């Protein structure tokens, strides 16, 4: 990025094909359609340029760096060009090199500067390659490598390779990962008998001390091919292969790839074939590249058109969540279906002989199937490495599963008995959402429909189709719960019968509610709504209550969780039962609230806020809403299921405007926190406490689907003595003792506003019924753009 604008530019160092022309450096701007010349510079020293390099040395400074060489004398110069216009900062700084032999340079290429950090300081350095070898095949001289400061051209150090010419740049390694490159590795070559015999050399020098020190050096054989294969053009690279000590050096030379131990340069034990290199079928002049080409989480070496991988198996479920499938793909609740598990060997080798492949299939944490023993033999890798195929096995679920989200998991090689390149892809999980073929729900807020005496108001409850298939439905409206003299009329276009609702679509009936002129301010009631499927009205239905009350300019609204004038609290023996209430001052002035109730056989009730503070007196500002609980202690000698009831009346203005709610308190073997109201959010918690039955029962379980808690997109979790196993909510504890846990709900962002009530009796005890309720509130957002 020469101009620091975030887009890359191209730098080319070149010469004319005919002799006599000086080297040029050209900077090109790149676009989708063409390249444009940004600047070009003629280099007046040397006959051939090296590969160019770029170093950004500050927020606004950068340099193009390269060397040139005179082909007949071996004299060399280093160039530092300004990034903006190519102006030479160093107009060819001499490296003081000479060559006394008969060779001309470069042979194939002149290696360019390697940008590095050699001293741990912010300023960058570079390593230059002098390719000449003055004594030819003799071992007293070799190519030279120079460490130099980019800032001022100061030479930090230099060393000679053990022998040979250099047509490849060195590679640098930060062996201790401290940000300073402390090792330089190189590859060179030599010839004798007029090129009939050519030899390669590779080695490493440690450069973190006062002077470079050779760590090791090895000779290379070209492993076949012709004489030109013996010219070392491919630069070395490094990678961690054996998992110990310094990184290994990988060298491509001739028609072979060598790997040397980073500590001492030995070959034994690095490749699987002991001390021999890996042979390839072409000349290795191209630079190597490291990448995970086959997806086995280990690096592969790409050299020319050949990919060299670790020869290891890699078992994995089929990608894109195809490792687990279902037949039929969308089973109905309780319908039998099959789960098909599929996996493959995506590695580069056959699984080891004698290592039986183990595969297990789970549903909701329970084992439902395993790979048959006669199919657990070795597996060939699939394309592109081999011609193997995927392996499958099936688990049949004869009784199907209930409504809800069910998690299926395929686990491969759980005991790690198969040698693999990776294990993080040995498992795959898929969720199956089982919904009824036909189902519908009401989405009704608990805020009552308020009707002014002598007037009317429209109720527009939302009915949503939540089943797998579209259905035809009919709605029945029961007005028995309305106050005396109130009436309801259907004004829905098309009426209430034979209404087809598509999947996940809504239908909104329009119900007009009329209040008589003499309606009292204390009038409250509700409409009973029942929706039935026309083709199976006896078995497929949904019901809801729609609260209504008189509209008042001064008064109160006092209601329970579902918006009607009733609330029930449940308590363990010897503890308080809590009935939830919402109190709303409907007037436009502050009010002091008086309240009265009738005594019960269990004693007196108390009024508390949601923080547990008792409220002996209440006052509300205009329009204020308070959430309260009425509490009553359950006698220790009560029988589970016993209950008492009392009316609670609250008034304003000296009994001018009053509202009454019917409270029921019941002894229960299990209780949850009171009703919650929340916008769609995560982390909604209910504390669940249970008196475990005194008999030898250490677990109580409830069905999430039977409790109507298994809803698409809703995520339930549990902690403490409470757990979720498949479709079951399980409380564990000592018989006759108290057990407790926390039930947590994460709602999806798109949860619809509605009141939800959940309940189910325990499979172990009919007196242990879990009950909880939630109102999802509507989110109102707006923006102007």
XYZ file of C-alpha atoms in Angstrom:
785
model
C 0.000 0.000 0.000
C 2.287 2.722 -1.295
C -0.045 5.670 -0.628
C -1.542 4.303 2.639
C -5.122 4.534 1.340
C -6.045 0.935 2.111
C -5.685 -0.300 -1.486
C -2.720 -2.327 -2.695
C -0.371 -1.244 -5.453
C 1.953 -3.391 -7.580
C 5.727 -2.922 -7.703
C 7.722 -4.522 -10.523
C 11.502 -4.615 -10.889
C 12.434 -5.549 -14.473
C 14.908 -5.284 -17.313
C 14.533 -5.130 -21.059
C 15.028 -8.479 -22.751
C 17.825 -7.093 -24.911
C 21.155 -6.155 -23.350
C 22.368 -2.686 -22.563
C 19.246 -1.324 -20.851
C 19.372 -0.496 -17.124
C 17.004 -2.015 -14.566
C 13.705 -0.236 -13.896
C 11.327 -0.150 -10.976
C 7.696 0.590 -11.851
C 4.822 1.278 -9.393
C 1.352 0.531 -10.756
C -2.016 1.524 -9.360
C -4.599 -1.247 -9.706
C -8.266 -0.914 -10.571
C -10.978 -3.255 -11.812
C -10.348 -2.296 -15.431
C -6.680 -1.361 -15.872
C -3.349 -0.549 -14.245
C -1.983 2.980 -14.197
C 1.661 4.002 -13.817
C 2.223 5.875 -10.551
C 5.953 6.297 -10.973
C 8.943 4.599 -12.591
C 12.639 4.866 -11.763
C 15.721 3.897 -13.729
C 18.493 2.286 -11.662
C 21.863 3.330 -13.041
C 23.985 0.709 -11.263
C 23.937 -2.988 -11.994
C 22.542 -5.100 -14.799
C 19.833 -7.099 -12.988
C 17.422 -6.158 -10.160
C 16.300 -8.343 -7.297
C 12.781 -8.981 -6.163
C 11.531 -5.704 -4.614
C 10.317 -5.450 -1.017
C 8.282 -2.810 0.820
C 8.688 -1.588 4.400
C 6.283 0.794 6.112
C 8.409 2.564 8.697
C 5.920 5.096 10.069
C 2.434 6.520 9.724
C 3.501 8.487 6.654
C 6.798 6.923 5.612
C 7.605 3.813 3.634
C 10.242 2.556 1.252
C 10.670 0.224 -1.691
C 13.884 -1.765 -1.138
C 15.832 -3.907 -3.601
C 19.335 -4.762 -4.763
C 21.013 -4.822 -8.153
C 24.007 -6.836 -9.363
C 26.452 -6.502 -12.224
C 26.289 -9.798 -14.044
C 29.973 -10.024 -14.990
C 31.661 -8.703 -11.819
C 29.292 -9.642 -8.997
C 29.298 -6.041 -7.730
C 26.077 -5.235 -5.841
C 24.151 -2.194 -4.675
C 21.178 -1.706 -2.366
C 18.414 0.796 -3.214
C 15.962 2.618 -0.948
C 13.199 4.374 -2.907
C 10.580 6.739 -1.495
C 7.079 5.238 -1.549
C 5.377 8.350 -2.959
C 7.441 9.031 -6.101
C 10.205 6.404 -6.247
C 12.884 9.020 -5.599
C 16.079 7.207 -4.459
C 16.938 7.845 -0.801
C 19.993 5.720 -1.383
C 21.064 6.121 -4.983
C 22.635 2.694 -5.094
C 24.637 2.048 -1.908
C 27.514 -0.300 -2.657
C 27.726 -3.579 -0.759
C 31.459 -3.826 -1.613
C 31.127 -7.218 -3.256
C 33.317 -8.675 -5.979
C 33.458 -11.998 -7.801
C 36.611 -13.584 -9.221
C 35.095 -16.592 -10.988
C 33.783 -17.092 -14.508
C 30.075 -17.323 -13.622
C 27.552 -14.623 -14.504
C 24.856 -13.619 -12.029
C 22.092 -14.093 -11.332
C 21.574 -17.641 -12.572
C 17.768 -17.777 -12.274
C 16.801 -14.948 -9.930
C 18.395 -12.382 -7.639
C 16.822 -12.797 -4.165
C 15.427 -9.566 -2.775
C 15.572 -8.064 0.727
C 13.714 -9.854 3.522
C 12.059 -7.376 5.931
C 12.562 -8.433 9.562
C 13.011 -7.285 13.137
C 16.453 -8.317 14.278
C 16.872 -6.369 17.520
C 13.411 -6.133 19.095
C 13.262 -2.359 18.510
C 10.365 -0.695 16.620
C 12.589 0.161 13.632
C 12.709 -2.569 10.987
C 15.753 -4.245 9.503
C 16.362 -6.251 6.328
C 18.440 -9.216 5.260
C 20.220 -8.944 1.888
C 21.436 -11.889 -0.190
C 24.767 -11.764 -2.035
C 24.478 -14.805 -4.351
C 28.115 -15.247 -5.372
C 30.376 -18.181 -4.421
C 34.001 -17.358 -5.240
C 35.381 -20.882 -5.046
C 32.680 -22.661 -7.062
C 32.232 -26.169 -5.704
C 34.875 -25.630 -3.026
C 33.737 -25.483 0.571
C 35.727 -22.420 1.677
C 33.139 -19.890 0.434
C 29.403 -19.549 -0.156
C 26.669 -17.005 -0.658
C 26.660 -14.140 1.832
C 23.746 -12.862 3.936
C 23.847 -9.348 5.441
C 21.694 -7.939 8.256
C 21.190 -4.200 7.719
C 19.281 -1.304 9.285
C 16.677 0.168 6.917
C 16.954 3.565 8.575
C 20.610 4.320 7.791
C 22.124 1.296 6.049
C 24.261 0.228 9.008
C 25.450 -3.369 8.722
C 24.548 -5.353 11.835
C 26.181 -8.635 10.851
C 26.993 -10.873 7.908
C 27.743 -14.552 7.407
C 28.526 -16.932 4.551
C 26.662 -20.110 3.750
C 28.790 -23.240 3.993
C 28.896 -23.483 0.196
C 27.065 -22.624 -2.986
C 25.309 -19.895 -4.948
C 22.027 -18.373 -3.713
C 19.054 -18.114 -6.065
C 16.543 -18.223 -3.201
C 16.001 -15.707 -0.384
C 16.481 -16.921 3.196
C 13.695 -17.456 5.705
C 13.751 -15.946 9.190
C 12.323 -17.528 12.348
C 11.385 -16.074 15.723
C 12.119 -19.265 17.668
C 11.188 -17.937 21.113
C 8.262 -15.762 19.915
C 9.583 -12.583 21.507
C 9.077 -10.442 18.389
C 12.740 -10.642 17.328
C 13.850 -12.852 14.442
C 16.736 -14.820 15.855
C 17.406 -17.496 13.213
C 18.144 -17.227 9.483
C 17.834 -20.379 7.337
C 19.040 -20.642 3.750
C 19.373 -22.949 0.755
C 22.173 -22.786 -1.829
C 23.661 -24.914 -4.635
C 26.954 -25.556 -6.394
C 28.197 -27.351 -9.501
C 31.260 -29.091 -10.848
C 32.339 -30.551 -14.178
C 30.749 -27.704 -16.135
C 27.349 -28.220 -14.575
C 27.145 -31.970 -15.002
C 27.034 -32.410 -11.265
C 25.021 -30.074 -9.069
C 24.553 -30.196 -5.295
C 22.322 -28.488 -2.774
C 22.962 -27.199 0.741
C 20.636 -26.066 3.519
C 21.404 -24.674 6.940
C 20.498 -22.270 9.722
C 22.432 -19.554 11.544
C 21.440 -18.120 14.915
C 21.702 -14.331 14.768
C 20.630 -13.277 18.274
C 24.156 -13.063 19.625
C 27.018 -10.654 18.976
C 27.868 -12.548 15.785
C 25.993 -15.143 13.684
C 26.569 -18.771 14.670
C 25.853 -21.726 12.406
C 23.319 -24.017 14.118
C 23.526 -26.804 11.540
C 24.057 -27.513 7.831
C 23.106 -30.410 5.545
C 23.817 -31.472 1.984
C 20.929 -32.047 -0.436
C 20.450 -34.568 -3.237
C 18.233 -33.603 -6.164
C 16.534 -37.047 -6.279
C 16.364 -37.525 -10.043
C 15.469 -35.224 -12.894
C 17.947 -33.324 -15.059
C 20.806 -31.025 -14.110
C 18.665 -27.868 -13.991
C 16.628 -29.512 -11.231
C 19.769 -29.125 -9.125
C 19.541 -25.302 -9.071
C 18.092 -24.275 -5.680
C 15.449 -21.678 -6.564
C 12.676 -22.511 -4.083
C 13.082 -20.573 -0.797
C 12.990 -22.621 2.418
C 10.074 -22.303 4.811
C 9.433 -23.431 8.361
C 6.602 -25.163 10.168
C 6.084 -27.055 13.391
C 5.971 -30.759 12.473
C 7.094 -32.913 15.388
C 5.600 -30.771 18.181
C 8.841 -30.292 20.094
C 11.783 -27.891 20.127
C 12.418 -25.317 17.423
C 10.282 -25.281 14.261
C 11.371 -27.581 11.457
C 12.872 -26.323 8.201
C 11.198 -27.495 4.991
C 13.329 -27.344 1.845
C 12.229 -28.145 -1.704
C 15.209 -29.060 -3.867
C 15.492 -31.021 -7.066
C 12.487 -33.307 -7.163
C 12.163 -33.849 -3.442
C 10.977 -32.076 -0.297
C 13.127 -32.377 2.822
C 12.266 -31.636 6.429
C 14.986 -30.946 9.000
C 14.634 -30.943 12.754
C 14.768 -27.346 13.962
C 17.113 -28.141 16.831
C 19.924 -30.047 15.139
C 19.060 -30.407 11.438
C 18.537 -34.166 11.607
C 16.033 -35.810 9.299
C 15.147 -38.997 11.173
C 11.639 -39.061 12.650
C 10.349 -35.933 10.954
C 8.645 -37.557 7.974
C 7.012 -40.922 8.506
C 9.476 -42.436 6.037
C 12.302 -42.020 8.549
C 15.274 -40.238 6.964
C 14.142 -39.975 3.328
C 12.592 -36.929 1.648
C 9.208 -36.887 -0.066
C 9.613 -37.309 -3.803
C 7.509 -35.289 -6.257
C 7.148 -35.735 -9.995
C 8.264 -32.271 -11.065
C 11.018 -29.721 -10.559
C 10.651 -27.734 -7.320
C 11.542 -24.215 -8.348
C 8.301 -22.621 -7.134
C 8.046 -21.145 -3.651
C 6.256 -23.328 -1.101
C 2.970 -22.246 0.492
C 1.422 -23.438 3.748
C -2.342 -23.755 4.097
C -4.969 -26.158 5.399
C -5.996 -27.310 1.947
C -7.910 -30.444 2.970
C -9.634 -29.053 6.061
C -8.057 -31.416 8.599
C -6.913 -28.558 10.896
C -3.247 -29.155 10.082
C -1.104 -27.234 7.624
C -0.413 -28.714 4.208
C 2.561 -27.859 2.004
C 1.766 -26.732 -1.535
C 4.727 -26.935 -3.916
C 4.023 -26.458 -7.609
C 0.953 -28.536 -8.422
C 1.482 -30.927 -5.502
C -0.108 -30.827 -2.053
C 1.759 -32.682 0.703
C -0.366 -33.496 3.755
C -0.003 -35.402 6.970
C -1.095 -38.960 6.226
C -3.804 -39.173 8.874
C -7.462 -40.072 8.929
C -10.117 -37.503 9.841
C -13.527 -38.841 10.787
C -16.306 -36.285 10.635
C -20.093 -36.118 10.205
C -21.122 -34.923 6.761
C -20.741 -31.174 6.447
C -23.534 -28.584 6.399
C -25.408 -30.442 9.154
C -26.045 -33.369 6.809
C -24.577 -35.785 9.341
C -28.021 -36.236 10.922
C -31.243 -36.469 8.937
C -34.775 -37.631 9.638
C -37.362 -39.753 7.849
C -39.937 -38.318 7.580
C -38.209 -34.972 7.727
C -40.981 -33.355 9.824
C -42.623 -35.994 12.010
C -45.828 -35.299 13.893
C -45.946 -35.527 17.690
C -45.901 -39.183 18.701
C -45.269 -40.364 15.125
C -42.545 -42.975 14.651
C -39.554 -41.810 12.625
C -35.982 -42.748 11.800
C -32.784 -40.848 12.550
C -30.055 -41.418 9.953
C -26.442 -40.742 10.930
C -23.833 -40.246 8.180
C -20.096 -39.697 8.462
C -16.948 -39.941 6.335
C -13.172 -40.060 6.455
C -12.164 -36.635 5.145
C -8.491 -37.179 5.932
C -5.560 -38.310 3.846
C -5.113 -41.896 5.024
C -7.091 -45.044 5.734
C -8.091 -45.447 9.360
C -5.679 -47.721 11.172
C -6.193 -51.462 10.892
C -7.506 -52.974 14.097
C -8.856 -49.657 15.387
C -12.587 -50.255 15.359
C -14.599 -47.145 14.501
C -17.167 -46.269 17.126
C -20.112 -43.975 16.393
C -22.932 -43.101 18.769
C -26.207 -41.274 18.201
C -27.937 -39.410 21.026
C -31.333 -37.758 21.372
C -31.783 -35.247 24.179
C -28.698 -36.698 25.839
C -29.951 -40.294 25.693
C -28.206 -42.942 23.565
C -30.529 -44.132 20.787
C -28.191 -45.874 18.325
C -24.658 -47.079 17.639
C -22.736 -48.113 14.535
C -23.140 -51.898 14.097
C -19.986 -53.868 14.841
C -19.883 -55.387 11.342
C -19.583 -51.871 9.865
C -16.875 -50.587 12.208
C -13.895 -51.587 10.047
C -11.357 -49.258 8.450
C -12.499 -46.406 6.193
C -10.916 -45.124 3.007
C -10.616 -41.328 2.683
C -13.141 -39.680 0.385
C -12.389 -37.544 -2.675
C -10.023 -35.845 -3.451
C -7.569 -38.042 -1.521
C -9.258 -41.396 -2.026
C -12.331 -43.172 -3.318
C -14.043 -43.853 0.006
C -17.736 -43.371 0.702
C -19.780 -42.093 3.619
C -20.945 -44.627 6.200
C -24.450 -44.514 7.664
C -26.510 -46.170 10.382
C -30.071 -45.668 11.562
C -31.967 -45.422 14.848
C -35.728 -45.991 14.892
C -37.953 -44.140 17.352
C -41.170 -46.172 17.351
C -43.132 -43.943 19.736
C -41.959 -40.658 18.288
C -41.382 -37.549 20.379
C -43.723 -34.947 21.878
C -44.052 -31.328 20.819
C -40.919 -29.271 21.359
C -37.270 -28.796 20.400
C -35.251 -32.024 20.486
C -31.458 -32.140 20.146
C -29.795 -35.023 18.289
C -26.025 -35.517 18.413
C -23.699 -37.771 16.436
C -20.436 -38.523 18.271
C -17.565 -40.272 16.464
C -14.653 -42.085 18.063
C -15.622 -41.131 21.640
C -12.757 -43.168 23.128
C -10.147 -41.661 20.740
C -9.164 -45.110 19.536
C -8.603 -44.014 15.921
C -5.491 -41.981 15.068
C -6.804 -38.740 13.538
C -5.434 -35.388 12.436
C -8.121 -33.549 14.423
C -10.885 -34.321 16.907
C -12.758 -31.043 17.145
C -15.047 -32.120 14.298
C -15.930 -35.548 15.712
C -19.416 -34.460 16.801
C -22.383 -32.732 15.227
C -25.652 -31.579 16.787
C -28.928 -30.957 15.002
C -32.207 -29.704 16.475
C -35.549 -31.100 15.384
C -38.602 -28.994 16.112
C -41.700 -31.146 16.453
C -44.912 -29.180 16.140
C -48.518 -30.366 15.803
C -49.892 -30.676 12.326
C -52.573 -28.190 13.326
C -52.249 -25.745 16.186
C -53.215 -22.192 17.017
C -52.650 -19.787 19.876
C -54.252 -16.566 21.100
C -52.078 -13.491 21.538
C -54.043 -11.353 23.982
C -52.503 -8.749 26.298
C -53.696 -8.727 29.895
C -54.669 -5.041 29.665
C -58.516 -5.113 29.749
C -60.693 -3.743 27.008
C -62.245 -0.670 28.653
C -65.748 0.406 27.616
C -67.322 3.725 28.582
C -70.841 3.254 30.084
C -73.370 3.704 27.282
C -70.672 3.212 24.654
C -68.839 0.418 22.864
C -65.284 -0.721 22.152
C -63.737 -3.215 19.767
C -61.725 -6.224 20.872
C -59.300 -7.522 18.254
C -57.575 -10.592 19.688
C -54.826 -12.074 17.517
C -55.074 -15.742 16.530
C -51.851 -17.241 15.159
C -51.502 -20.563 13.333
C -48.516 -22.313 14.962
C -48.951 -25.776 13.464
C -47.070 -27.414 10.631
C -50.002 -27.189 8.219
C -52.608 -24.552 7.398
C -56.028 -25.275 8.866
C -59.642 -24.147 8.798
C -60.883 -22.912 12.160
C -64.037 -21.600 13.859
C -64.265 -19.283 16.867
C -66.900 -19.507 19.604
C -67.423 -16.468 21.867
C -68.888 -17.072 25.347
C -70.302 -13.891 26.936
C -71.343 -15.511 30.227
C -68.457 -13.792 31.972
C -69.569 -10.247 31.016
C -71.178 -7.982 33.651
C -74.958 -7.886 33.685
C -76.442 -5.888 30.809
C -73.211 -6.015 28.720
C -73.261 -7.613 25.261
C -70.921 -8.644 22.456
C -71.474 -8.620 18.684
C -69.361 -10.105 15.893
C -68.373 -7.599 13.219
C -65.631 -9.712 11.641
C -65.532 -9.619 7.858
C -66.435 -13.144 6.767
C -67.652 -14.132 10.209
C -66.182 -16.451 12.823
C -66.738 -19.813 11.119
C -64.656 -21.678 8.542
C -61.647 -19.337 8.667
C -58.523 -20.662 6.914
C -55.255 -19.555 8.545
C -51.945 -20.272 6.813
C -48.855 -21.474 8.668
C -47.484 -18.778 11.001
C -50.097 -16.337 9.734
C -52.576 -14.454 11.922
C -56.309 -13.856 11.860
C -57.910 -11.022 13.808
C -61.634 -11.191 14.605
C -63.453 -7.913 15.376
C -65.755 -8.143 18.399
C -67.818 -5.121 19.451
C -68.497 -4.939 23.181
C -71.398 -2.723 24.350
C -71.782 -1.446 27.905
C -75.165 -0.225 29.169
C -75.548 3.416 30.160
C -75.987 2.440 33.800
C -72.825 0.321 33.909
C -71.058 0.657 37.224
C -67.479 1.808 37.492
C -66.702 -1.445 39.283
C -67.967 -3.614 36.421
C -65.378 -6.149 35.292
C -65.612 -9.391 33.376
C -64.258 -11.363 30.481
C -65.136 -13.046 27.208
C -64.429 -16.734 26.802
C -62.850 -17.498 23.413
C -62.635 -21.047 22.051
C -61.045 -21.847 18.685
C -61.593 -25.303 17.176
C -60.270 -27.031 14.070
C -63.191 -27.711 11.787
C -62.056 -31.201 10.784
C -61.311 -32.327 14.365
C -63.039 -29.985 16.860
C -62.964 -32.506 19.705
C -59.188 -32.923 19.765
C -57.691 -29.710 18.361
C -58.670 -26.477 20.096
C -57.366 -23.431 21.913
C -59.014 -21.192 24.472
C -58.375 -17.851 26.159
C -60.032 -15.210 28.315
C -60.301 -11.631 27.076
C -60.642 -9.233 30.072
C -63.052 -6.253 29.940
C -63.992 -3.529 32.414
C -65.825 -0.239 32.606
C -63.897 2.846 31.600
C -63.545 5.261 34.476
C -62.141 8.766 34.825
C -61.511 8.094 38.490
C -60.979 4.647 39.832
C -58.823 1.593 39.956
C -58.022 -1.420 37.853
C -57.219 -4.435 40.028
C -56.505 -7.656 38.187
C -54.657 -10.942 38.279
C -52.024 -12.405 35.951
C -54.449 -13.110 33.061
C -56.048 -9.664 33.263
C -59.246 -10.866 34.955
C -60.462 -10.180 38.504
C -58.991 -13.326 40.048
C -55.617 -14.589 41.213
C -54.402 -17.793 42.866
C -51.364 -18.226 45.077
C -49.697 -21.557 45.871
C -47.617 -22.302 48.944
C -45.715 -25.168 50.518
C -46.942 -26.338 53.905
C -45.886 -23.877 56.595
C -44.909 -21.154 54.084
C -46.679 -18.196 52.492
C -48.813 -18.642 49.409
C -48.509 -15.569 47.164
C -51.230 -14.332 44.810
C -49.982 -11.810 42.200
C -51.941 -8.601 41.494
C -51.636 -5.510 39.296
C -53.066 -2.264 40.712
C -53.535 0.641 38.306
C -54.688 4.152 39.210
C -56.885 5.087 36.256
C -57.438 8.658 37.395
C -55.522 11.813 36.669
C -54.759 12.638 40.296
C -52.831 11.073 43.148
C -54.914 8.702 45.227
C -54.735 7.040 48.642
C -55.953 3.447 48.396
C -58.033 1.757 51.059
C -58.512 -1.993 51.051
C -60.579 -4.589 52.883
C -60.919 -8.357 52.825
C -62.707 -11.158 54.610
C -60.836 -13.336 57.045
C -60.104 -16.932 56.103
C -59.841 -20.096 58.156
C -56.102 -19.907 57.579
C -55.816 -16.382 59.018
C -55.317 -12.835 57.727
C -53.768 -11.900 54.404
C -51.023 -9.292 53.981
C -50.227 -7.023 51.035
C -46.585 -6.859 49.873
C -44.634 -5.212 47.075
C -42.376 -7.216 44.725
C -39.376 -6.645 46.993
C -41.136 -8.417 49.861
C -41.921 -5.258 51.896
C -45.357 -5.266 53.533
C -47.676 -2.424 52.466
C -49.998 -1.464 55.340
C -51.098 1.568 53.299
C -51.038 2.322 49.606
C -50.918 5.498 47.542
C -50.591 5.837 43.783
C -49.793 8.841 41.640
C -51.891 9.589 38.570
C -51.704 6.712 36.109
C -49.279 4.742 38.302
C -49.146 0.940 38.183
C -48.000 -1.156 41.155
C -47.294 -4.865 41.193
C -48.285 -6.521 44.478
C -48.746 -9.888 46.099
C -51.344 -10.949 48.639
C -49.791 -13.444 51.065
C -51.341 -15.998 53.368
C -49.505 -18.637 55.387
C -50.463 -22.222 54.574
C -51.006 -24.230 57.789
C -48.477 -26.981 58.386
C -51.290 -29.461 58.976
C -53.142 -28.650 55.747
C -53.556 -31.362 53.160
C -52.051 -30.831 49.720
C -54.776 -29.441 47.498
C -56.666 -27.675 50.337
C -57.563 -24.059 49.582
C -59.311 -20.976 50.946
C -60.695 -17.937 49.122
C -61.452 -14.320 49.990
C -62.423 -11.186 48.095
C -60.048 -8.234 48.287
C -61.586 -4.812 47.634
C -59.570 -1.641 46.993
C -61.168 1.814 46.809
C -60.364 5.463 46.161
C -62.241 8.597 47.180
C -63.840 7.215 50.318
C -65.289 4.147 48.618
C -66.394 6.267 45.664
C -64.719 3.949 43.185
C -63.867 0.394 44.155
C -62.489 -2.714 42.526
C -62.626 -6.289 43.843
C -60.413 -9.249 43.040
C -61.094 -12.829 44.068
C -58.077 -14.398 45.793
C -57.519 -18.133 46.243
C -54.716 -19.703 48.286
C -53.870 -23.381 47.860
C -51.535 -25.824 49.603
C -49.180 -27.345 47.033
C -46.256 -29.738 46.978
C -44.328 -27.536 44.533
C -44.279 -23.754 44.027
C -42.598 -21.324 41.644
C -41.999 -17.595 41.789
C -45.016 -15.441 41.046
C -46.133 -14.201 37.635
C -43.644 -12.255 35.477
C -44.121 -9.532 32.865
C -41.262 -8.871 30.437
C -40.395 -7.755 26.940
C -38.612 -10.466 24.884
C -35.372 -11.012 26.794
C -32.931 -13.629 28.017
C -32.395 -14.741 31.582
C -35.949 -14.756 32.956
C -35.753 -16.794 36.163
C -38.234 -18.627 38.360
C -37.175 -20.227 41.634
C -38.823 -23.642 41.971
C -39.172 -25.294 45.407
C -40.673 -28.685 46.153
C -41.390 -30.740 49.265
C -40.245 -34.144 48.025
C -42.791 -36.894 48.783
C -41.934 -38.828 51.971
C -42.069 -42.140 50.111
C -39.039 -43.510 48.307
C -39.284 -40.897 45.542
C -36.056 -39.025 44.835
C -37.221 -37.373 41.617
C -40.251 -35.455 40.416
C -40.685 -34.918 36.684
C -42.981 -32.851 34.515
C -43.439 -32.803 30.743
C -42.431 -29.571 29.025
C -44.760 -30.296 26.138
C -47.732 -31.198 28.363
C -47.133 -27.993 30.325
C -47.197 -26.078 26.996
C -43.665 -24.803 27.681
C -42.109 -26.385 24.565
C -42.456 -23.540 22.106
C -40.439 -22.922 18.974
C -37.537 -20.564 19.605
C -37.946 -20.614 23.397
C -34.915 -21.917 25.267
C -35.380 -23.353 28.768
C -32.538 -24.298 31.099
C -32.337 -25.331 34.743
C -29.864 -25.320 37.611
C -29.614 -26.391 41.241
C -31.711 -29.454 42.037
C -33.631 -28.810 38.816
C -32.585 -30.196 35.429
C -33.978 -30.647 31.935
C -33.638 -34.064 30.339
C -35.174 -34.184 26.888
C -38.826 -33.216 27.249
C -38.774 -33.631 31.042
C -38.222 -31.074 33.771
C -36.760 -33.041 36.702
C -36.429 -32.086 40.377
C -34.035 -34.298 42.340
C -33.836 -34.504 46.115
C -33.967 -36.627 49.229
C -37.439 -38.092 49.976
C -39.226 -35.985 52.592
C -36.866 -33.002 52.238
C -36.975 -29.608 50.496
C -35.446 -29.405 46.995
C -34.957 -26.203 45.028
C -33.639 -25.038 41.692
C -33.869 -22.254 39.145
C -35.747 -22.405 35.859
C -34.425 -19.987 33.227
C -36.069 -18.872 29.992
C -34.397 -17.162 27.041
C -37.055 -15.638 24.811
C -36.404 -15.016 21.113
C -36.298 -11.382 20.062
C -39.448 -11.880 18.022
C -41.586 -13.403 20.785
C -45.160 -12.146 20.296
C -46.917 -10.155 23.043
C -49.305 -12.498 24.853
C -50.188 -14.060 28.211
C -48.882 -17.583 28.790
C -49.884 -19.979 31.556
C -48.026 -23.272 32.063
C -48.962 -26.218 34.299
C -48.452 -29.975 34.515
C -48.864 -32.589 37.234
C -45.831 -34.651 38.170
C -45.645 -38.191 36.866
C -44.789 -39.327 40.421
C -47.340 -37.322 42.440
C -50.615 -35.705 41.407
C -50.247 -33.286 44.347
C -47.052 -31.861 42.868
C -48.277 -29.631 40.037
C -45.821 -27.132 38.605
C -47.425 -23.820 37.635
C -45.958 -20.602 36.284
C -47.129 -17.734 34.108
C -45.607 -15.024 31.936
C -46.871 -12.054 30.010
C -44.696 -11.101 27.037
C -45.040 -7.348 26.662
C -45.100 -5.505 23.379
C -42.046 -3.549 22.308
C -42.815 -0.269 20.596
C -40.039 1.230 18.545
C -39.934 4.064 16.037
C -37.281 5.873 14.066
C -37.103 8.733 11.609
C -34.504 8.601 8.856
